[in-house]
Coordinates of C-alpha atoms in Angstrom, one line a residue:
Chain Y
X3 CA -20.1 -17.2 -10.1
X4 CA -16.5 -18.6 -11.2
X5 CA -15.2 -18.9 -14.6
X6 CA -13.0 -21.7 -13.2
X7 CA -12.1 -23.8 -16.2
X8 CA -14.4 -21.6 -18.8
X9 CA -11.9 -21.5 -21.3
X10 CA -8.1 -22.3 -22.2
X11 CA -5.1 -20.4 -23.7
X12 CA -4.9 -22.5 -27.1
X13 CA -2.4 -20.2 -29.0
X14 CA 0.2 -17.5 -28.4
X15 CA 2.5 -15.5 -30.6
X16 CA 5.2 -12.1 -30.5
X17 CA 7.8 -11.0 -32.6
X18 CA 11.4 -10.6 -32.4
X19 CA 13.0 -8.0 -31.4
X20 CA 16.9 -6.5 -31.8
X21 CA 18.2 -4.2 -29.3
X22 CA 14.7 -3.7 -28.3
X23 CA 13.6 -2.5 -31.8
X24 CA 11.1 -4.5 -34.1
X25 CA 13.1 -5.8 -37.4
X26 CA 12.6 -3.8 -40.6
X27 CA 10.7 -0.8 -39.8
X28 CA 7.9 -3.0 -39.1
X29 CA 4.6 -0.5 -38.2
X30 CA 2.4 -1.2 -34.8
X31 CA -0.4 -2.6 -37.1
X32 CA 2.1 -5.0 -39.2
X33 CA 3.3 -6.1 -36.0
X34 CA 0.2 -6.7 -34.2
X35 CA -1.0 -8.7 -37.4
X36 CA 2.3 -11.1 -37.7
X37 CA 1.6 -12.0 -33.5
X38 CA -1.9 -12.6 -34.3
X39 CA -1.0 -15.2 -37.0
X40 CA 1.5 -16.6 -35.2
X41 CA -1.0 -16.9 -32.3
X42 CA -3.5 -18.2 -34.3
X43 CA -1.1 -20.8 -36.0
X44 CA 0.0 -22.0 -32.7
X45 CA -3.6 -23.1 -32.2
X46 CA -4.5 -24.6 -35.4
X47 CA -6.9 -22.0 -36.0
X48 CA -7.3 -19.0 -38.7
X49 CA -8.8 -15.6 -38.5
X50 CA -12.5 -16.4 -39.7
X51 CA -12.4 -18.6 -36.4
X52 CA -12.2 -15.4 -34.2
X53 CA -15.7 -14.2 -33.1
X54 CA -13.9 -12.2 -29.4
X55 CA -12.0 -9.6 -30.3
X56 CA -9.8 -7.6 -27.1
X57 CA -7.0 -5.0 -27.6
X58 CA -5.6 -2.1 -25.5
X59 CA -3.0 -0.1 -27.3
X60 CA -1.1 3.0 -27.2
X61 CA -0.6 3.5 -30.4
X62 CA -2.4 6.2 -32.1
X63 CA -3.9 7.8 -29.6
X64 CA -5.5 10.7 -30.2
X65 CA -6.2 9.2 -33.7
X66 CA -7.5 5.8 -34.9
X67 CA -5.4 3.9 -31.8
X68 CA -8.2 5.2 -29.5
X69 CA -10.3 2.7 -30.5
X70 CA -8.2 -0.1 -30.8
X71 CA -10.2 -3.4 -30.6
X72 CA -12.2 -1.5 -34.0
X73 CA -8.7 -0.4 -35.8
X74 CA -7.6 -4.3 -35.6
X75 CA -10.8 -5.7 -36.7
X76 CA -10.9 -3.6 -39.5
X77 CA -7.2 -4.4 -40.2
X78 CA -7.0 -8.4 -39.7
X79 CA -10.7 -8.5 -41.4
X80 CA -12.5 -9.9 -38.3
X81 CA -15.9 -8.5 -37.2
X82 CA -16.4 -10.0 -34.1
X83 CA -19.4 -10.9 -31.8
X84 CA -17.7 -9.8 -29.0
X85 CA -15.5 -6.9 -28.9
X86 CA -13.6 -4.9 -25.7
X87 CA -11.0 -2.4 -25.4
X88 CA -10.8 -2.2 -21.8
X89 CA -7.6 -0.3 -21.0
X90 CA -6.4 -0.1 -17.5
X91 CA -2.9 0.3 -18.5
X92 CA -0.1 -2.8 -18.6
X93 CA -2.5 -5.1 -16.8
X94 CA -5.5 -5.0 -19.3
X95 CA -4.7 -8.1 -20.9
X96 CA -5.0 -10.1 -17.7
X97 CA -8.3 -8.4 -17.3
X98 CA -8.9 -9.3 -20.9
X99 CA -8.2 -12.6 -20.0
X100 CA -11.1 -12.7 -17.3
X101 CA -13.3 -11.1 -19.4
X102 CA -12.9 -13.8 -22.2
X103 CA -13.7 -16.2 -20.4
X104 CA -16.3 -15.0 -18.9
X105 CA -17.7 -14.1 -22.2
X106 CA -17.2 -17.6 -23.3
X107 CA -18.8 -19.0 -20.6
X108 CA -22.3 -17.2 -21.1
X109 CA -21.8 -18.4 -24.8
X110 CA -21.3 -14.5 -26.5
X111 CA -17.7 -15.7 -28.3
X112 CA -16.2 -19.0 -28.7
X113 CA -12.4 -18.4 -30.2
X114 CA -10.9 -14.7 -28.5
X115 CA -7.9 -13.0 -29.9
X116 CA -6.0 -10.7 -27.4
X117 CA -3.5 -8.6 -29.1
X118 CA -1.4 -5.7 -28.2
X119 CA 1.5 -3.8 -30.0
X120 CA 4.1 -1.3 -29.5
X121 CA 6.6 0.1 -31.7
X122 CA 7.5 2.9 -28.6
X123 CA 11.3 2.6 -29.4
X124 CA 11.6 2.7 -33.1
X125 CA 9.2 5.9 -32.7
X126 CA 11.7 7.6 -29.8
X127 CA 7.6 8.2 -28.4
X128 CA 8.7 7.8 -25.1
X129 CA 9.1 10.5 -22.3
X130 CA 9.1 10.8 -18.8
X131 CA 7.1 13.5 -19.2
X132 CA 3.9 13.5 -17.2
X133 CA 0.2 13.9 -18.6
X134 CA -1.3 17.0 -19.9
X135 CA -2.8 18.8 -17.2
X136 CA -6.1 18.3 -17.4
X137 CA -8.9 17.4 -15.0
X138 CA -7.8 14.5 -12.3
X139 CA -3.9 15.7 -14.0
X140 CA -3.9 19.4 -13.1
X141 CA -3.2 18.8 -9.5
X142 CA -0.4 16.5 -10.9
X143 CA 1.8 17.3 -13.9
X144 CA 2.4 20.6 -13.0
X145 CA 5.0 19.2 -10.2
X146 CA 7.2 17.5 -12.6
X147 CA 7.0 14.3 -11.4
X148 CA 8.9 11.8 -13.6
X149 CA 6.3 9.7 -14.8
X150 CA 5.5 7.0 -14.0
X151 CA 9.0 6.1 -12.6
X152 CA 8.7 9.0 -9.5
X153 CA 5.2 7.6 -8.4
X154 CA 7.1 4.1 -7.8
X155 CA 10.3 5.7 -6.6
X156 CA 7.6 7.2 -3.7
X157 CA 6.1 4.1 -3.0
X158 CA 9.3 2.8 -2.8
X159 CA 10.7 5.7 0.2
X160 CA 7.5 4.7 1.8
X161 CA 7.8 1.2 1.9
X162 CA 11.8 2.2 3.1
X163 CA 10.6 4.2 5.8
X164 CA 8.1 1.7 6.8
X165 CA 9.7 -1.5 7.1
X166 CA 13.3 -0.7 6.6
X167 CA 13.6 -2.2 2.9
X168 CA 17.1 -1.7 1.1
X169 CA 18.2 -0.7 -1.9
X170 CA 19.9 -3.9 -1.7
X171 CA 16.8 -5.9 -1.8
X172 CA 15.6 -4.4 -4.8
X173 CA 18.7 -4.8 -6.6
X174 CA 18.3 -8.9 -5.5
X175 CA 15.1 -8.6 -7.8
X176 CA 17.1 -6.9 -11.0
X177 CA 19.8 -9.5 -10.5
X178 CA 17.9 -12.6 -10.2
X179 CA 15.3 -11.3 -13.4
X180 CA 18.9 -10.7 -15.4
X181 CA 20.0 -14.3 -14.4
X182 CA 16.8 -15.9 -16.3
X183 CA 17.2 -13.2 -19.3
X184 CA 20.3 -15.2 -20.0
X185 CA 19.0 -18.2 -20.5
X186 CA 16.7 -16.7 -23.1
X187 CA 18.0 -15.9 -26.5
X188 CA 15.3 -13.6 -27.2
X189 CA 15.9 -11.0 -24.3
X190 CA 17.0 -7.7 -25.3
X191 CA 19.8 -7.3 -22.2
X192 CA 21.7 -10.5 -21.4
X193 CA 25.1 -9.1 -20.2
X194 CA 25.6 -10.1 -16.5
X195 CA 24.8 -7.4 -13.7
X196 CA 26.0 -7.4 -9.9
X197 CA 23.8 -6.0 -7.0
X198 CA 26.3 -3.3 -6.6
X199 CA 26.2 -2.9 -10.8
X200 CA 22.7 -1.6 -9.7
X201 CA 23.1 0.5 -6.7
X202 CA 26.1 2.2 -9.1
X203 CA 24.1 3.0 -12.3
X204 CA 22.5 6.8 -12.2
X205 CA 20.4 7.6 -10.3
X206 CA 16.6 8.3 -12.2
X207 CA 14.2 9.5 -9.2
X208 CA 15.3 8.5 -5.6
X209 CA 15.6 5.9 -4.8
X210 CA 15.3 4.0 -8.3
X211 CA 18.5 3.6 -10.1
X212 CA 18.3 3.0 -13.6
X213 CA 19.0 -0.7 -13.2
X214 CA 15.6 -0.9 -11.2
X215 CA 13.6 0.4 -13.8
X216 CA 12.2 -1.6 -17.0
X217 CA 13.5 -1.3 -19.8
X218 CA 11.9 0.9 -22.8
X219 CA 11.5 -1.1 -25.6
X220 CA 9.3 -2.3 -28.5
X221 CA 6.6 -5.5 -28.5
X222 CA 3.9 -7.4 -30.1
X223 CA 2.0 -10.4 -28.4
X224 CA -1.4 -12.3 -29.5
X225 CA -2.9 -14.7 -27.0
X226 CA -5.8 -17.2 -28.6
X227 CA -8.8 -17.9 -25.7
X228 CA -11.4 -20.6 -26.2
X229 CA -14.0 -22.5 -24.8
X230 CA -13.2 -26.5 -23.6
X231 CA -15.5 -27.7 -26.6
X232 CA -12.8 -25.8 -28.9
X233 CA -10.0 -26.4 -27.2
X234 CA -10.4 -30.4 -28.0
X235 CA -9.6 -29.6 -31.7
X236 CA -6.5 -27.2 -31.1
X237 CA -2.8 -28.0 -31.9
X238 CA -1.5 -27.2 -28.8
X239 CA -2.9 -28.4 -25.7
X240 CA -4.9 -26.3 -23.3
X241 CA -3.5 -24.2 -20.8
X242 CA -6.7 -23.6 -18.4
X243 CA -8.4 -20.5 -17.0
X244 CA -8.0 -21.5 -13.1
X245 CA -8.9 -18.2 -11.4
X246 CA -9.0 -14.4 -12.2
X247 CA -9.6 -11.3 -10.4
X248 CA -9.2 -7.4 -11.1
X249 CA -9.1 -4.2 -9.2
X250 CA -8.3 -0.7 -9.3
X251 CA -7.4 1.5 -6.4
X252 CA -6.7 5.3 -8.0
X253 CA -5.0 6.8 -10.9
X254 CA -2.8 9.1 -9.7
X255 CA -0.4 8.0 -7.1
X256 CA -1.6 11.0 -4.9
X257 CA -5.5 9.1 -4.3
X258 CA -3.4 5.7 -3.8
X259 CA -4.9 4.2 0.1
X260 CA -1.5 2.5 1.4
X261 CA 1.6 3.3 -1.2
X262 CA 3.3 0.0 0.2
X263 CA -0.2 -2.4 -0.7
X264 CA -1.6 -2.7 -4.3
X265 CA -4.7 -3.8 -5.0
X266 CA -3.4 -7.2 -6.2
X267 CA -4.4 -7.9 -2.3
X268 CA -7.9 -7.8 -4.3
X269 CA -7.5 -9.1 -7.7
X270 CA -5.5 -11.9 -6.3
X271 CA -7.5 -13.3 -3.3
X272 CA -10.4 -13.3 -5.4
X273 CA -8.1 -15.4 -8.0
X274 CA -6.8 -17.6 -5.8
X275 CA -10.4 -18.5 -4.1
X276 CA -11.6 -19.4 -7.7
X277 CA -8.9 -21.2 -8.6
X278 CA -9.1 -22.8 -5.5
X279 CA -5.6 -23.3 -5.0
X280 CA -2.8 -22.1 -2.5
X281 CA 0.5 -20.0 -2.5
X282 CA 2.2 -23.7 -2.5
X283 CA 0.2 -25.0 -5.2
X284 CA 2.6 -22.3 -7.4
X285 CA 4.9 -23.6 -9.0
X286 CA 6.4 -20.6 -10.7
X287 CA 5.0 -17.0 -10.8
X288 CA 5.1 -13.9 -13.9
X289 CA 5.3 -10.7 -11.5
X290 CA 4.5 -7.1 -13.3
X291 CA 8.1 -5.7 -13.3
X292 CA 7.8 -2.4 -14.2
X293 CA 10.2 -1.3 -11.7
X294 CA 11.9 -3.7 -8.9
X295 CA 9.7 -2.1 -6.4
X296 CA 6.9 -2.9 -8.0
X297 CA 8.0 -6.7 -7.5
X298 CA 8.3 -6.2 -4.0
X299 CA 5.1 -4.8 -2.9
X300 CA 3.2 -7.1 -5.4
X301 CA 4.6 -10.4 -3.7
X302 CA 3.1 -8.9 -0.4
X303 CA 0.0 -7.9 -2.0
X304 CA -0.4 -11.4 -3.6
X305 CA 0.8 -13.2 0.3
X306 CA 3.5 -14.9 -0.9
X307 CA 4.8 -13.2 2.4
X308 CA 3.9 -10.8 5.5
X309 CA 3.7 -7.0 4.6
X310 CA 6.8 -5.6 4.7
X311 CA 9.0 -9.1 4.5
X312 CA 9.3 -8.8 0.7
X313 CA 13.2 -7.5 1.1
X314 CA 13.4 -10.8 3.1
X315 CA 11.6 -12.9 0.9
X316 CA 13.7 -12.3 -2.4
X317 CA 16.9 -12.2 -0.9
X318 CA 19.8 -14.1 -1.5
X319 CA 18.3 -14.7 -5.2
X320 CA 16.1 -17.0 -4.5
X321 CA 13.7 -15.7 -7.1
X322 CA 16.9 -16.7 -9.5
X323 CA 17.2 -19.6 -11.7
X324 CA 17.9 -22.4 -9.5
X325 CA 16.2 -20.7 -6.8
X326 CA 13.1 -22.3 -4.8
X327 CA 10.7 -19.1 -6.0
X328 CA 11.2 -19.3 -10.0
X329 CA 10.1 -15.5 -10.8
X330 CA 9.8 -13.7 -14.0
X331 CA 11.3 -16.4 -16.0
X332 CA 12.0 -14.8 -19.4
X333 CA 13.6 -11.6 -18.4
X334 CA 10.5 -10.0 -17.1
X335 CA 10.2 -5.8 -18.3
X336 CA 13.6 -5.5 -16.4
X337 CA 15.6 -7.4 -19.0
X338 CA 13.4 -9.3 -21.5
X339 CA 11.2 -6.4 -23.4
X340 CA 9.1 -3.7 -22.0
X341 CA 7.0 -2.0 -24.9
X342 CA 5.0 0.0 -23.1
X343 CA 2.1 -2.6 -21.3
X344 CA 4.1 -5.3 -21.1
X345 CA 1.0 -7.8 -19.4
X346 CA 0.4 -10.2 -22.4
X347 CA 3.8 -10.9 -22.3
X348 CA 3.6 -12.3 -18.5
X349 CA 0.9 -14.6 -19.8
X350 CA 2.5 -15.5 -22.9
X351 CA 5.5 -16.7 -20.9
X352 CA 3.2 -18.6 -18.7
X353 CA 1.7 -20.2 -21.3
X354 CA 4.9 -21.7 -22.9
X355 CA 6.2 -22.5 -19.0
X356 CA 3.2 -24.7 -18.8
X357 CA 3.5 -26.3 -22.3
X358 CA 7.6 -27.2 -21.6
X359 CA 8.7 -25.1 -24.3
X360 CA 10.8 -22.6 -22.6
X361 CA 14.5 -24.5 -23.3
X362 CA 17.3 -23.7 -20.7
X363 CA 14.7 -21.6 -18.9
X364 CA 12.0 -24.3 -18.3
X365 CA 10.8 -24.2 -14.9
X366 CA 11.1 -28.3 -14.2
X367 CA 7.7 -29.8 -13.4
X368 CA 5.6 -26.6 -14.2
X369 CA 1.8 -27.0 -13.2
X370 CA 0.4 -23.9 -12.2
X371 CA 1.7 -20.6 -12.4
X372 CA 0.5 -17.3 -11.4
X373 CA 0.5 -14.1 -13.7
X374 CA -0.1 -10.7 -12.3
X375 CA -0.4 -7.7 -14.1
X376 CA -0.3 -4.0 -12.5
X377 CA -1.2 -0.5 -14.7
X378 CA -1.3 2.7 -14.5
X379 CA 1.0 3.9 -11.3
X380 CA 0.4 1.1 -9.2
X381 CA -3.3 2.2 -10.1
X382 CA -4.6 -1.3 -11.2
X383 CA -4.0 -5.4 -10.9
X384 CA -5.4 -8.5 -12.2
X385 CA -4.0 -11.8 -11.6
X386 CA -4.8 -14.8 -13.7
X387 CA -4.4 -18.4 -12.3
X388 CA -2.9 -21.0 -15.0
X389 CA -2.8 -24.8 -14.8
X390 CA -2.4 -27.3 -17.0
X391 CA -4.2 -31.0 -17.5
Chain B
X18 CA 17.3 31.2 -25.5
X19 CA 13.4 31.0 -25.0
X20 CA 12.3 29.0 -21.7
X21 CA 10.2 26.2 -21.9
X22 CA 6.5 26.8 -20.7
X23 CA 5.7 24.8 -17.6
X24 CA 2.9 23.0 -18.1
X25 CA -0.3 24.7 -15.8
X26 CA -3.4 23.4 -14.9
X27 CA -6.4 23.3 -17.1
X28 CA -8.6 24.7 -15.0
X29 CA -12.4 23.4 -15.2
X30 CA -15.6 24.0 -13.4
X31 CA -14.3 21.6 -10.7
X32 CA -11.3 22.9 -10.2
X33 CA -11.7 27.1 -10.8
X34 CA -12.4 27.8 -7.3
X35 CA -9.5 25.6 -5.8
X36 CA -7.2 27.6 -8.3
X37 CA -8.6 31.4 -7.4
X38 CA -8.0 30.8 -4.1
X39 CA -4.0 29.3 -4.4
X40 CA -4.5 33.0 -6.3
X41 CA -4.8 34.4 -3.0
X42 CA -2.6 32.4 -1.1
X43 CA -5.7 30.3 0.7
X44 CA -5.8 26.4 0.3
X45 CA -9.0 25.2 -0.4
X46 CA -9.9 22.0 -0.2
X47 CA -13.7 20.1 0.2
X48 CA -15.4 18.9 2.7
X49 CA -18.4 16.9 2.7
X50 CA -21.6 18.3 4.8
X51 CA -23.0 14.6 5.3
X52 CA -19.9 12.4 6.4
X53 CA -17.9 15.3 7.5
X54 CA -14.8 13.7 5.5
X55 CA -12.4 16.2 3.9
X56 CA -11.8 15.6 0.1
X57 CA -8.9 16.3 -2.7
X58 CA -8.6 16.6 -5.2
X59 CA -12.3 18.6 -5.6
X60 CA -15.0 16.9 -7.4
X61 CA -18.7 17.2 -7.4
X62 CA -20.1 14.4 -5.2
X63 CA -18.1 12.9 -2.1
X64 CA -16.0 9.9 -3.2
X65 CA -16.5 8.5 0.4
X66 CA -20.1 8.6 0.6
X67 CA -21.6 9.4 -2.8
X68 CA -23.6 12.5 -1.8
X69 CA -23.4 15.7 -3.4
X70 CA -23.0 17.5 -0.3
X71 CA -19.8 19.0 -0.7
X72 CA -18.9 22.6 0.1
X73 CA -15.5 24.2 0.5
X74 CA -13.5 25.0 3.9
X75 CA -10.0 26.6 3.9
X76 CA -7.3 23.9 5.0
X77 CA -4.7 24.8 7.6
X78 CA -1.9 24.6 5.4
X79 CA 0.0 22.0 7.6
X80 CA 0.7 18.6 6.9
X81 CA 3.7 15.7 6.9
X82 CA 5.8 14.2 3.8
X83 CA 3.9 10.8 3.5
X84 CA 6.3 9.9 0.8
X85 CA 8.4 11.6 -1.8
X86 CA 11.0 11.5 -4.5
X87 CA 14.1 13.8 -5.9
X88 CA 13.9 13.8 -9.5
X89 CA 17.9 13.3 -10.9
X90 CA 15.8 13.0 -14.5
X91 CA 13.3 15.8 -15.5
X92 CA 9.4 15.1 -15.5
X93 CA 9.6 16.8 -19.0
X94 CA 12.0 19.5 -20.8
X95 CA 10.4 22.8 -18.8
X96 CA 11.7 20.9 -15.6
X97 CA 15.3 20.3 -16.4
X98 CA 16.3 24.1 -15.1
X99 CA 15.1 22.8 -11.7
X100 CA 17.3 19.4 -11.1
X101 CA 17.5 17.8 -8.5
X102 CA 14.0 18.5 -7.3
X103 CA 11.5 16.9 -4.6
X104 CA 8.1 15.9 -5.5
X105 CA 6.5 14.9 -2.7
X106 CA 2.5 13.4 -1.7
X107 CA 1.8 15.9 1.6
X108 CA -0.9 14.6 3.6
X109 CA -2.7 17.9 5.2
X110 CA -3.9 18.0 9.3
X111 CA -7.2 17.3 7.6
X112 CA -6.4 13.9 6.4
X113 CA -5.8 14.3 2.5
X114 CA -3.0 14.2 0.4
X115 CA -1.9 16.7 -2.4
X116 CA 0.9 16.2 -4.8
X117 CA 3.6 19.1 -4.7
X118 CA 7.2 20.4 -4.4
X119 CA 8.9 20.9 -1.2
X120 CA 11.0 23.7 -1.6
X121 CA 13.6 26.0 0.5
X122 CA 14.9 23.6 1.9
X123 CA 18.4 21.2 2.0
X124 CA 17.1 18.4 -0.8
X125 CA 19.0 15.4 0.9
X126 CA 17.3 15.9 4.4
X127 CA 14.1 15.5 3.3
X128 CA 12.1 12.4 4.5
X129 CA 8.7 11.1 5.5
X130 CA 7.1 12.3 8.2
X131 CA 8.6 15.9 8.1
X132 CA 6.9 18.7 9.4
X133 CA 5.5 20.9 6.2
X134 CA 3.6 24.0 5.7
X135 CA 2.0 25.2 2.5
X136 CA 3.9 27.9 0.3
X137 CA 2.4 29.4 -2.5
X138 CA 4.7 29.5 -5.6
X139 CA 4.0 31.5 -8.8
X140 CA 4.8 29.9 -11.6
X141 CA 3.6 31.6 -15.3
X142 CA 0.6 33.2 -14.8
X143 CA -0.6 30.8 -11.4
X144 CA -0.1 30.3 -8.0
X145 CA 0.9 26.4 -7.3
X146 CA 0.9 25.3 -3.5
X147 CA 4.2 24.0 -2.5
X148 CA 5.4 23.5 0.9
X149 CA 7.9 23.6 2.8
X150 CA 9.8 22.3 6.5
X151 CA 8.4 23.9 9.0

């Protein structure tokens, strides 16, 4: 079964940000709202057109944000047909994506809203401060681990001691995601940064540096799903469902099989079967960058290249504007915004790559690009496939 | 100035056994009696197999770094006394792996692969196992 073609990205919307903070005190469910308008706008469509509903969140949780596909119905006024929260942490919304399609396809929803809000930042919520200890936690937390930055710091020793990867190479990923920041106005760091600028700022958990880590900041996006019959009557033309797939491996970094393979090795072979296309069909590709190494071992994962090749592979910036391997072309978490699960955001720039509106950024020529999303501590993937007609 | 509480596990009907015996300076871990695989953290089927088979066998205690990390920033306020400190995954002779601390031991020559051997560290009112070079 395939949901090849099922459906089509119609609409999407966020908000701006300054210095990584949402304007005017806005409030996670004011926020959520505006990017689900401007979604909806985008398309040509209203509210009373939505019948799919999908949102993970953060927000509120314990409290009303644990159920946070019913919170937003209530608040936008949408009772859907079709409703999911799935949260498998920053990659959900790729997952969402899969699963409204598929949803379309066997006819349950026509028009699906994806949302997802953070106000992270403004609400200083943020901690590296692990879990409480309780159940799969309590053989965890109690260690101190910086979370989640130490469980990718000790994929990244791993993946050192395996294959010999640098420091170096992961600072060619910061650099190069910097370079494509700055061509886009809406990016919340956009002064320039050296390799060495990298391997010099502090030290968070060895071996990341702060530079290799994404940034902490706030975010709203809405992304507007529908089926082909729909999609004829949208503003904005159709940016198609080619191939998804999902997986998770573990949750805590301690169950995870191979610390230097994700399960994008998964998610994205059953993606790129569907879509039926192969690593040179891509023209451009939105990577997960919650930390550089995180980069790395997903471009492995995926095949762009042989385990353990990935310092190789993006070395002299060739994932860079101007490069031959656009990557991460609005700043990615590293440099553009990173509020919390930053995955609809890797679709939404997609979506406007494919569409030619991305200004100095615009990846020439853009077809198909590839969008992967990873949660949790390396813990989960999906990768959506994204072409246009 | 009062010390910030380390946070302890909860423990649950999973786990109580795995924490009396850090108690008494024994590391317990599961094994299961139909595919003979070892298992952490415990749980009440096998995750290899599915069965419910699973009984408990003390470990040896010995085990290599299979990765790990020196924190420069605390995993939460209680930690901050401690910095620089190593959390590391240990993979035990029996094949699984635990999170911990390695401890006693010169932070910068730590690396995968080393040698290790379970130490058991009170902390509060529990025992934690940590480990250290051997």
């Amino acid at each position: 079964m395939s949901i090849k073609n099922a459906a089509a990205i119609v609409g999407v919307g966020d908000i701006e940000l300054e210095d990584g903070k949402v304007k005017d005190g806005l409030s996670v469910m004011q926020i959520q709202a505006i990017a689900a308008k401007r979604a909806l706008d985008d398309a040509g469509l209203s509210k009373s057109d939505v019948d799919g509903l999908f949102v993970a969140g953060l927000w509120g949780v314990p409290g009303v944000g644990t159920f946070p596909s019913v919170v937003m119905g209530e608040y936008l006024g949408i009772e859907p047909n079709y409703t999911d929260s799935t949260q498998i942490g920053g990659s959900s919304f790729e997952a969402h994506i899969g699963h409204a399609a598929a949803a379309i396809q066997a006819g349950l929803c026509e028009v699906a809203l994806i949302l997802y809000g953070s106000t992270q930042k403004s609400e200083r919520s943020r901690s590296l401060a692990g879990r409480p200890p309780t159940f799969t936690a309590q053989y965890e937390t109690p260690f101190g681990l910086p979370s989640p930055a130490g469980a990718y710091a000790m994929a990244a020793n791993r993946h050192m001691h395996q294959y010999g990867t640098t420091n170096e190479d992961l600072a060619e990923i910061a650099v190069a995601t910097r370079k494509w920041a700055q061509l886009n106005p809406f990016a919340t760091k956009r002064d320039t940064i050296s390799i060495e600028d990298v391997l010099q700022s502090p030290m968070i958990t060895d071996p990341l540096h702060l530079l290799d880590c994404c940034l902490v900041t706030d975010g709203a996006g809405a992304v507007v799903l529908v089926s082909p019959e729909r999609a004829k009557d949208c503003r904005k033309k159709p940016v198609w469902i080619l191939g998804q797939g999902e997986a998770h491996s573990h949750w805590s970094i301690q169950a995870m099989p191979d610390l230097t393979v994700t399960s994008a090795a998964q998610s994205g072979k059953r993606a790129f079967e569907m879509a039926g296309v192969g690593h040179d069909d891509i023209d451009f590709v939105e990577i997960y960058d919650s930390f550089t190494i995180t980069v790395l071992l997903t471009l492995e994962s995926l095949g762009f290249c042989k385990r353990g090749e990935g310092g190789d592979f993006v070395k002299n910036q060739r994932t860079a504007p101007g490069g031959d391997f656009p990557m991460n072309t609005n700043g990615g978490g590293l440099s553009y915004a990173h509020p919390g699960m930053y995955g609809i955001f890797l679709i939404i720039e997609a979506v406007r790559q494919l569409r030619g509106e991305c200004g100095e950024r615009q990846v020439k020529e853009a077809k198909i690009g590839l969008v992967n999303g990873t949660g949790g501590t390396l813990s989960s993937t999906s990768v959506v496939i994204l072409g246009r007609d | 100035m009062d010390e910030i509480m380390k946070p302890l596990p909860i423990i649950d009907n999973d786990s109580k056994f795995f924490w009396e015996g850090c108690e008494k300076n024994k590391l317990f871990i599961q094994q299961c009696q139909s595919c003979s695989l070892h298992i952490f953290y415990p749980r009440i089927l096998c995750p290899h197999c599915g069965e419910e088979n699973v009984t408990w066998v003390e470990a040896s205690g010995e085990g290599t770094i299979y990765s790990y990390t020196i924190a420069r920033r605390a995993g939460g306020p209680a930690f901050k006394g401690d910095l620089p400190y190593c959390v590391a995954l240990v993979e035990l002779e029996e094949g699984v792996r635990m999170m911990t601390n390695i401890i006693d031991t010169d932070m910068e020559a730590i690396h995968c692969n080393q040698k290790v051997k379970v130490v058991f560290q009170k902390v509060g009112e529990m025992a934690l196992p940590m480990f250290t070079p051997v």
